Structures are given as structure tokens and as C-alpha cells.
mmCIF file of C-alpha atoms in Angstrom:
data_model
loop_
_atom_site.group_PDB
_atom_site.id
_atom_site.type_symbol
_atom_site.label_atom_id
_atom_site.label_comp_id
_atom_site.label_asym_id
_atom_site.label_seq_id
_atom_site.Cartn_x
_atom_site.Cartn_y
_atom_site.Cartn_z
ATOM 1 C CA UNK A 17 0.000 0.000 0.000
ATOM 2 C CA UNK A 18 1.084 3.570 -0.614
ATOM 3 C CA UNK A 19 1.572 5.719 2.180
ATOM 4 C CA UNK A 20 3.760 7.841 4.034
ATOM 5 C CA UNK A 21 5.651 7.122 7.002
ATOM 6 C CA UNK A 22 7.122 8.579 9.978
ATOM 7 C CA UNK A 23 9.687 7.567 12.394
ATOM 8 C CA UNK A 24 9.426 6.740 15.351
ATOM 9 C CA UNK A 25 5.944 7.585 16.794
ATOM 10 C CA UNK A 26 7.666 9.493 20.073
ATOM 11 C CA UNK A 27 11.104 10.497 20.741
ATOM 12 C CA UNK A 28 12.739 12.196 23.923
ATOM 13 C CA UNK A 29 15.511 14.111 23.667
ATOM 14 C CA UNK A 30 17.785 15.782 26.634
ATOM 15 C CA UNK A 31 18.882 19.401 25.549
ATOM 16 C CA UNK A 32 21.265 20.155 23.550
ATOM 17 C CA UNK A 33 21.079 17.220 21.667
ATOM 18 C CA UNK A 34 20.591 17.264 17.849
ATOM 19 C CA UNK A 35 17.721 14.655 16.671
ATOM 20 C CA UNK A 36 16.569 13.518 13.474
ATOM 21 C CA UNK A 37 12.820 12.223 12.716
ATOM 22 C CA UNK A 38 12.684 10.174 9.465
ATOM 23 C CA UNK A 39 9.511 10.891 6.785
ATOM 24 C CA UNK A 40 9.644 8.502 4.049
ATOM 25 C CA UNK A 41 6.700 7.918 1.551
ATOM 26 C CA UNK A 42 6.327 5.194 -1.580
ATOM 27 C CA UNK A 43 3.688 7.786 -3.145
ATOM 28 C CA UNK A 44 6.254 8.944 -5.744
ATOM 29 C CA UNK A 45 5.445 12.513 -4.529
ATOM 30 C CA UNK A 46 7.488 15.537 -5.875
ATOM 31 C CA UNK A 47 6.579 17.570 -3.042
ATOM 32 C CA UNK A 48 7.646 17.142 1.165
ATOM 33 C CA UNK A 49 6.408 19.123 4.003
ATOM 34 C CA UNK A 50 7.207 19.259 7.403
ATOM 35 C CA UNK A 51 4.976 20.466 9.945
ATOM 36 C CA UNK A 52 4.829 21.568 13.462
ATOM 37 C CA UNK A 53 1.584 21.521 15.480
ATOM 38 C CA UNK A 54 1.825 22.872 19.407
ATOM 39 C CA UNK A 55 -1.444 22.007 21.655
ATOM 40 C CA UNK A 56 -4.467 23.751 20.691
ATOM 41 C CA UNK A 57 -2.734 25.193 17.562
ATOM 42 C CA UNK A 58 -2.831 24.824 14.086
ATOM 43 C CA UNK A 59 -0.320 23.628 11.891
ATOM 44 C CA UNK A 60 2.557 25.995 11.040
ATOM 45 C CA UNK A 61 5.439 25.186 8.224
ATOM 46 C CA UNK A 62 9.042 24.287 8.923
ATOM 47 C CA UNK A 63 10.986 23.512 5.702
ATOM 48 C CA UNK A 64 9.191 22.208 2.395
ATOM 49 C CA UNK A 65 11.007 20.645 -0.368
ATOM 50 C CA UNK A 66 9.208 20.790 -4.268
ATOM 51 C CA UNK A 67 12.080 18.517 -6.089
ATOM 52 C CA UNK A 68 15.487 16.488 -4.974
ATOM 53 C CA UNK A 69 18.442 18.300 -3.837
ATOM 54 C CA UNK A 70 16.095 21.480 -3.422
ATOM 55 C CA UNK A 71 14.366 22.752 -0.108
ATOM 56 C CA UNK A 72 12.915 26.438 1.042
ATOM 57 C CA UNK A 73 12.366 27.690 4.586
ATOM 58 C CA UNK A 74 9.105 28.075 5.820
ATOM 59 C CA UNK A 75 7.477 30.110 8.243
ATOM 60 C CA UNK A 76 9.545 28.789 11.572
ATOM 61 C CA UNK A 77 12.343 26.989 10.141
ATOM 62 C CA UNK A 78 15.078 28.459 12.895
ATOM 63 C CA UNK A 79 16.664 25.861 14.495
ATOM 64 C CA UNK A 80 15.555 22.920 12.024
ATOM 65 C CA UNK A 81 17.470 21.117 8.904
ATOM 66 C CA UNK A 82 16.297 19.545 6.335
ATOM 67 C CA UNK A 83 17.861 17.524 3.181
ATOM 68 C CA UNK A 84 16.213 16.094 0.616
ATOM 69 C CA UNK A 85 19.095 13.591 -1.249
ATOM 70 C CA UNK A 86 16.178 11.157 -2.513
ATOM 71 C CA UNK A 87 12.382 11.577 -3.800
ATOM 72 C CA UNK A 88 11.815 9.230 -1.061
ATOM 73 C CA UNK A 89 13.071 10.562 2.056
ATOM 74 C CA UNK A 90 12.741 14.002 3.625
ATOM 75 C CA UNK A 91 14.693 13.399 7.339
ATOM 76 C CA UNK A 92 14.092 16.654 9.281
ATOM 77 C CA UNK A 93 16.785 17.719 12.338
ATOM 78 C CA UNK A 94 15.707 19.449 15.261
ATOM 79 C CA UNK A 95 18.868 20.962 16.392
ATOM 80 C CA UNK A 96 20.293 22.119 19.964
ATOM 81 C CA UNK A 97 19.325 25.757 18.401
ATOM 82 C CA UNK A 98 15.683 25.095 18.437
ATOM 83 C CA UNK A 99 14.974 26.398 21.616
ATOM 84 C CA UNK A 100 11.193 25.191 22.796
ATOM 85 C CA UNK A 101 11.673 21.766 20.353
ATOM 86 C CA UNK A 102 8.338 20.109 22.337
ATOM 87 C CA UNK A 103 5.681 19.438 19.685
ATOM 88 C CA UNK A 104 4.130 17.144 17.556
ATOM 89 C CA UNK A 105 5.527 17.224 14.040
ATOM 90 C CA UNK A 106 3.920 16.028 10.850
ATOM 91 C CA UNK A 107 5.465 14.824 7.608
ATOM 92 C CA UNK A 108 3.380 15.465 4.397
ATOM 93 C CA UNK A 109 3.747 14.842 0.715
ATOM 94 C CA UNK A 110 2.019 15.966 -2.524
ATOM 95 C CA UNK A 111 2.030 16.170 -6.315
ATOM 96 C CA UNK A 112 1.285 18.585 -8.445
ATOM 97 C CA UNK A 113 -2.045 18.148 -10.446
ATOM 98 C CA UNK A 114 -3.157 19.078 -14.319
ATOM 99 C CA UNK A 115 -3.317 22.769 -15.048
ATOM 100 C CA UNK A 116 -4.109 24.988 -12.405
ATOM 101 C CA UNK A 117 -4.997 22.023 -10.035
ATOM 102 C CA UNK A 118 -3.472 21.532 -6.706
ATOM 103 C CA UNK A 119 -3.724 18.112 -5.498
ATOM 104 C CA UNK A 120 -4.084 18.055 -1.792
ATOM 105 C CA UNK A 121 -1.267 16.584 0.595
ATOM 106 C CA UNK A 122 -1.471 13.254 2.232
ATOM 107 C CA UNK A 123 0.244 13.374 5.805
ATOM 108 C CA UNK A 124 1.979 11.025 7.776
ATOM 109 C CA UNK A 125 1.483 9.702 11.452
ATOM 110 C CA UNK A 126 3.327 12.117 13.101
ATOM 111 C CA UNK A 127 6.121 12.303 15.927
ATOM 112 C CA UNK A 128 5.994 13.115 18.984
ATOM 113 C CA UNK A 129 9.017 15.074 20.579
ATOM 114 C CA UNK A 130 9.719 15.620 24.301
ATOM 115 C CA UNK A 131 12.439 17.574 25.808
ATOM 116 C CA UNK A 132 13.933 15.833 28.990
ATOM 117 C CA UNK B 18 0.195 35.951 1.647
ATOM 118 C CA UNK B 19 -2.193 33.578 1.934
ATOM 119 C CA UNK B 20 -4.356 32.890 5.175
ATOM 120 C CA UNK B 21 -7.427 31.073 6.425
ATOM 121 C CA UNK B 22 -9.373 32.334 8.992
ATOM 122 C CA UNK B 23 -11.726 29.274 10.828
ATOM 123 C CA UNK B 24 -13.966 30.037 13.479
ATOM 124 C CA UNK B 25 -12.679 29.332 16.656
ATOM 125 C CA UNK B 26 -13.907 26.172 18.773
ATOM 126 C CA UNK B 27 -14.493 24.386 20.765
ATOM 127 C CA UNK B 28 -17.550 23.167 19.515
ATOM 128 C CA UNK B 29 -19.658 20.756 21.334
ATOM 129 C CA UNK B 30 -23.023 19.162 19.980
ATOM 130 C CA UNK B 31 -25.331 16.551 21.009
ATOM 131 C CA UNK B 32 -25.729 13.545 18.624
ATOM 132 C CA UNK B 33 -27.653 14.137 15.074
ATOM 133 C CA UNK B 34 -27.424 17.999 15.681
ATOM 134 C CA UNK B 35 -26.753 20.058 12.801
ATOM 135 C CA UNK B 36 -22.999 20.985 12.299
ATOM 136 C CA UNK B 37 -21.263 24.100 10.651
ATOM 137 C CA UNK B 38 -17.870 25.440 11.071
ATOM 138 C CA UNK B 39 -16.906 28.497 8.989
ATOM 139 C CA UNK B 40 -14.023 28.808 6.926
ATOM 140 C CA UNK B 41 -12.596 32.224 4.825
ATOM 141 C CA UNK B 42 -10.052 32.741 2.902
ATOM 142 C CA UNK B 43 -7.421 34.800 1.479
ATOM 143 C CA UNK B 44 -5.267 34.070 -1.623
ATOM 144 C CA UNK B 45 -4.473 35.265 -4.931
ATOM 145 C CA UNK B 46 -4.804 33.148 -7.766
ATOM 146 C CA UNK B 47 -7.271 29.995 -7.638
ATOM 147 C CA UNK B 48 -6.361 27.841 -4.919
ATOM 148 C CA UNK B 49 -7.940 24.861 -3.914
ATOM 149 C CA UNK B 50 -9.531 24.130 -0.730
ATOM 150 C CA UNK B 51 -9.578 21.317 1.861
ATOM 151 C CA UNK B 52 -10.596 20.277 5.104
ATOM 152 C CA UNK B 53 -8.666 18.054 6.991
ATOM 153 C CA UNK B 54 -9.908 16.307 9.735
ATOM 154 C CA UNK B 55 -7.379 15.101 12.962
ATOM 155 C CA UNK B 56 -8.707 11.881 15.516
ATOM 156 C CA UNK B 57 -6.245 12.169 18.328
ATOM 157 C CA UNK B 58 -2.567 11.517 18.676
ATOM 158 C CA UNK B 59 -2.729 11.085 14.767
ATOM 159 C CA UNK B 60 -1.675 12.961 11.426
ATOM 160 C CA UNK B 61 -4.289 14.708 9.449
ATOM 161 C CA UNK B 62 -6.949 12.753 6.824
ATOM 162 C CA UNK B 63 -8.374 15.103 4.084
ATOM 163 C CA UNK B 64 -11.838 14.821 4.252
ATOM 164 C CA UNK B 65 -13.114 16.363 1.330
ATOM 165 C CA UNK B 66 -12.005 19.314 -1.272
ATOM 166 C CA UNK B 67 -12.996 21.518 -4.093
ATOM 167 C CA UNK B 68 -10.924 22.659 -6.779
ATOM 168 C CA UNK B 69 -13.028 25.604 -8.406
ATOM 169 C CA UNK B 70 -15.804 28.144 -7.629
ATOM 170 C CA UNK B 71 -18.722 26.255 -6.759
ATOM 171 C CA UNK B 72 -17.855 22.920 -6.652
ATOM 172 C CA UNK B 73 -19.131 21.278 -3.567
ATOM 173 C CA UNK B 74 -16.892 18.789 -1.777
ATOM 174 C CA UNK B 75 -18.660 15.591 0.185
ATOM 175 C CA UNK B 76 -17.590 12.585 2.227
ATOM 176 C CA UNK B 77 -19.172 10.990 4.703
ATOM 177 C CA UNK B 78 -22.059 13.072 5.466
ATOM 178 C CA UNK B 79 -20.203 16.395 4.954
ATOM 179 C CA UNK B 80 -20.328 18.925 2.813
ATOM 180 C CA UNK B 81 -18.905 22.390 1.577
ATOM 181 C CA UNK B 82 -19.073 24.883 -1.240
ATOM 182 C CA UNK B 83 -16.144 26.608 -2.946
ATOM 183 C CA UNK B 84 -17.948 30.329 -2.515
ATOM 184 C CA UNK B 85 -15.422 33.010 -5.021
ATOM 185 C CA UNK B 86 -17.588 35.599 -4.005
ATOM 186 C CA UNK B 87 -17.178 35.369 -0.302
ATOM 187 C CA UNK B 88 -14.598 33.802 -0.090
ATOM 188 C CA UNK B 89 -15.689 30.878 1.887
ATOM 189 C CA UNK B 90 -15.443 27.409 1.983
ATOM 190 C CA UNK B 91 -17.845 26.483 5.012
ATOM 191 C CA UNK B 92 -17.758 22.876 6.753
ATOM 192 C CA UNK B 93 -21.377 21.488 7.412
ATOM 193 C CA UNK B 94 -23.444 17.938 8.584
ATOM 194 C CA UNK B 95 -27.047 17.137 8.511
ATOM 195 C CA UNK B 96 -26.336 14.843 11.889
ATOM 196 C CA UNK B 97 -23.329 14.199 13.484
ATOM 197 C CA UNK B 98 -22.623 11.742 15.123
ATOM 198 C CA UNK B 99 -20.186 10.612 18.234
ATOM 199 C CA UNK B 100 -17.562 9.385 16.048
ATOM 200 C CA UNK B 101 -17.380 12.608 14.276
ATOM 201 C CA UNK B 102 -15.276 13.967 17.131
ATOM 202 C CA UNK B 103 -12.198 15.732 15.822
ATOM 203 C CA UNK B 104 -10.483 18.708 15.304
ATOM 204 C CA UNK B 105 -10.744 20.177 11.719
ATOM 205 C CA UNK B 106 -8.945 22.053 9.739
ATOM 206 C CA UNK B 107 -9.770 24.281 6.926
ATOM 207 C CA UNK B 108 -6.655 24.433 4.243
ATOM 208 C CA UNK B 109 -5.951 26.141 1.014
ATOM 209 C CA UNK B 110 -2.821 25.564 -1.495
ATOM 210 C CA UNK B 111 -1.440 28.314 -3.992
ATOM 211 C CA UNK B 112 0.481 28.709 -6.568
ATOM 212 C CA UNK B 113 3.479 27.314 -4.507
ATOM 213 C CA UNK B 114 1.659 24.456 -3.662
ATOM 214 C CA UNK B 115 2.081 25.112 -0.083
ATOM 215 C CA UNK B 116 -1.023 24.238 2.147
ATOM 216 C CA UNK B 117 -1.904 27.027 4.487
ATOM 217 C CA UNK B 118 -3.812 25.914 7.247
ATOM 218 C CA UNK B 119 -6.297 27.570 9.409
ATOM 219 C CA UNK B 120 -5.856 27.309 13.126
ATOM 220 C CA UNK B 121 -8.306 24.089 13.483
ATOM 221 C CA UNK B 122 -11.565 23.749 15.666
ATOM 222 C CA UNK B 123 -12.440 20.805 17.820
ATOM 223 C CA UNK B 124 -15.590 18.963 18.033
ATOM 224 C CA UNK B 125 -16.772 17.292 20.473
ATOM 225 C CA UNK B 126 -19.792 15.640 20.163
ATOM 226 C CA UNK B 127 -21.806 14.027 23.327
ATOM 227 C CA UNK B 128 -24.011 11.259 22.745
#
């Protein structure tokens, strides 16, 4: 089955660390998102990626990295700069559709990170 | 920039009441809309979508209609139902392709 997939569900990490959450998908998808989503809150965008060995910022990407080496994969880092790293973070992939059509995104099942 | 406004939550209904959560827009161009919908601890399921002015997206009971002229893209149910509660999302992609996402409203719906 097609789908996208992150990894793992939850992950702790003590401060200062640097950790990586994995977002793979089999959907042949040009087009990777990463998302962050605090309690309550909506989703805001972190780095998106439209084609291989290309990535933008988004709207909080300070303190994140992204690379995007295969069509596949789309690992995002949540580095010792990112200073209130406690969220839930969703992985999301799309294609672009006919014309002026924007196909929608299908997301993964998100990751769970804790500071300790 | 882009930006959706939703209206703000959270909503609670009793079983087979009527549903609507609002949903405007801004963009330039002619983006496509979505609603999302979120079950706890999980990622996001689209739930239905419209591509142009006045299509009218449906799935499982719900239903909304790409409005151009006011700029609306409204969420509503005839009856919902327990299992209906969620927190939705009201979404829009651009010419970039990005998905801009309103700020989500939960429902909670008591039996």
C-alpha cells in the first residue's frame, strides 16, 4: 500500500542534543512538508522541499534542517538551536495536479518530541 | 500571503445535531480548498475538497461549497454523530503548492 511514514511515533531528547525524525513515503510525490503543530494550535510550516536536492524555509524553520538527497526521504533535524523543540511534528507529501490544479497533501502519522 | 481564517472552537453538539464550522479565505490566484480532519494523537486525513468556484466537496455526510464571491469554503453535517469527534482544519494551497492551514476547531460531540 502507498503511504507515508514517519519515524518513530515518540522520541525524547535531553537538551542540547541534535535529533533527526525520518519521513519517508512510496507515493512517488514531488513535493515534502514538514509540519509543526503545538497544543491547541494549528499547523505551522518548517521547511518544504518541491524537487530532490532542493528545499525552502518556511514560516519557523530556525533551528531545524532539512535535506532532501532522494524523492523518497525528507529526514528533518531538530537541532540544539531550536529552543522550545516540544511538539508534535507532521510529515506530508504531494504532487502537483493538471493545469491549475493543486492536489491536496497526504500526511503522515506524526512524531511526537519531548524535551527531557 | 495567503491565510485562512476558521472560526474558533471548541464546539460541542449533542448527537444528530446540525454541524457548521466556517471557513474564509485569502489568496491570490485559484487555490484549492480542503478540510482536513485530525482523531487524536494522529496525522491529518483530508476529508473532502474543491478545486473551483462552486464545486461542492462531500464525504461521509459532509459537505462544503467553494464560494469566489465570499470567499468561503464552510464545513457542514445534517447529523453528526459521536464518532465525528475531531479537530478540523480548513486548508488552502497556492500557486506554490504550499497548504496554508487555518488554526483548526475541535468537536466534540456528546451522545
Amino acid at each position: 500500500d502507498g503511504g507515508i511514514t514517519q519515524s518513530p511515533k515518540y522520541l525524547f531528547r535531553k537538551e542540547g542534543q541534535n535529533v533527526t525524525l525520518s519521513c519517508e513515503q512510496n507515493l512517488n510525490h514531488d513535493a515534502m512538508y514538514w509540519y509543526r503543530q503545538d497544543p491547541g494550535q494549528g499547523l505551522r510550516l518548517i521547511y518544504y522541499s518541491q524537487i530532490v536536492n532542493d528545499f525552502q524555509k518556511g514560516d519557523i524553520a530556525e533551528g531545524y534542517s532539512v535535506s532532501r538527497e532522494k524523492k523518497e526521504s525528507f529526514p528533518l533535524t531538530v537541532t540544539s538551536a531550536q529552543k522550545n523543540p516540544t511538539a508534535f511534528y507532521l510529515c506530508a507529501s504531494s504532487t502537483p495536479g493538471r493545469g491549475r490544479e493543486n492536489t491536496e497533501a497526504f500526511f503522515g502519522q506524526g512524531t511526537r518530541l519531548t524535551v527531557v | 500571503g495567503n491565510s485562512v481564517t476558521q472560526m474558533e472552537g471548541p464546539v460541542t453538539l449533542s448527537e444528530e445535531a446540525f454541524l457548521t464550522i466556517n471557513c474564509t479565505y485569502t489568496a491570490t490566484g485559484y487555490p484549492s480548498l480542503f478540510w482536513y480532519v485530525q482523531y487524536p494523537g494522529e496525522g491529518l486525513q483530508l476529508l473532502l475538497k474543491a478545486t473551483k468556484a462552486d464545486d461542492k466537496g462531500s464525504n461521509k455526510g459532509f459537505e462544503a461549497t467553494y464560494r469566489k464571491e465570499t470567499t468561503s469554503f464552510h464545513l457542514e453535517k445534517g447529523s453528526v454523530q459521536v464518532s465525528d469527534s475531531a479537530v478540523y482544519f480548513c486548508a488552502l494551497t497556492g500557486s506554490a503548492r504550499q497548504l496554508t492551514f487555518g488554526s483548526g476547531t475541535q468537536l466534540t460531540v456528546l451522545p
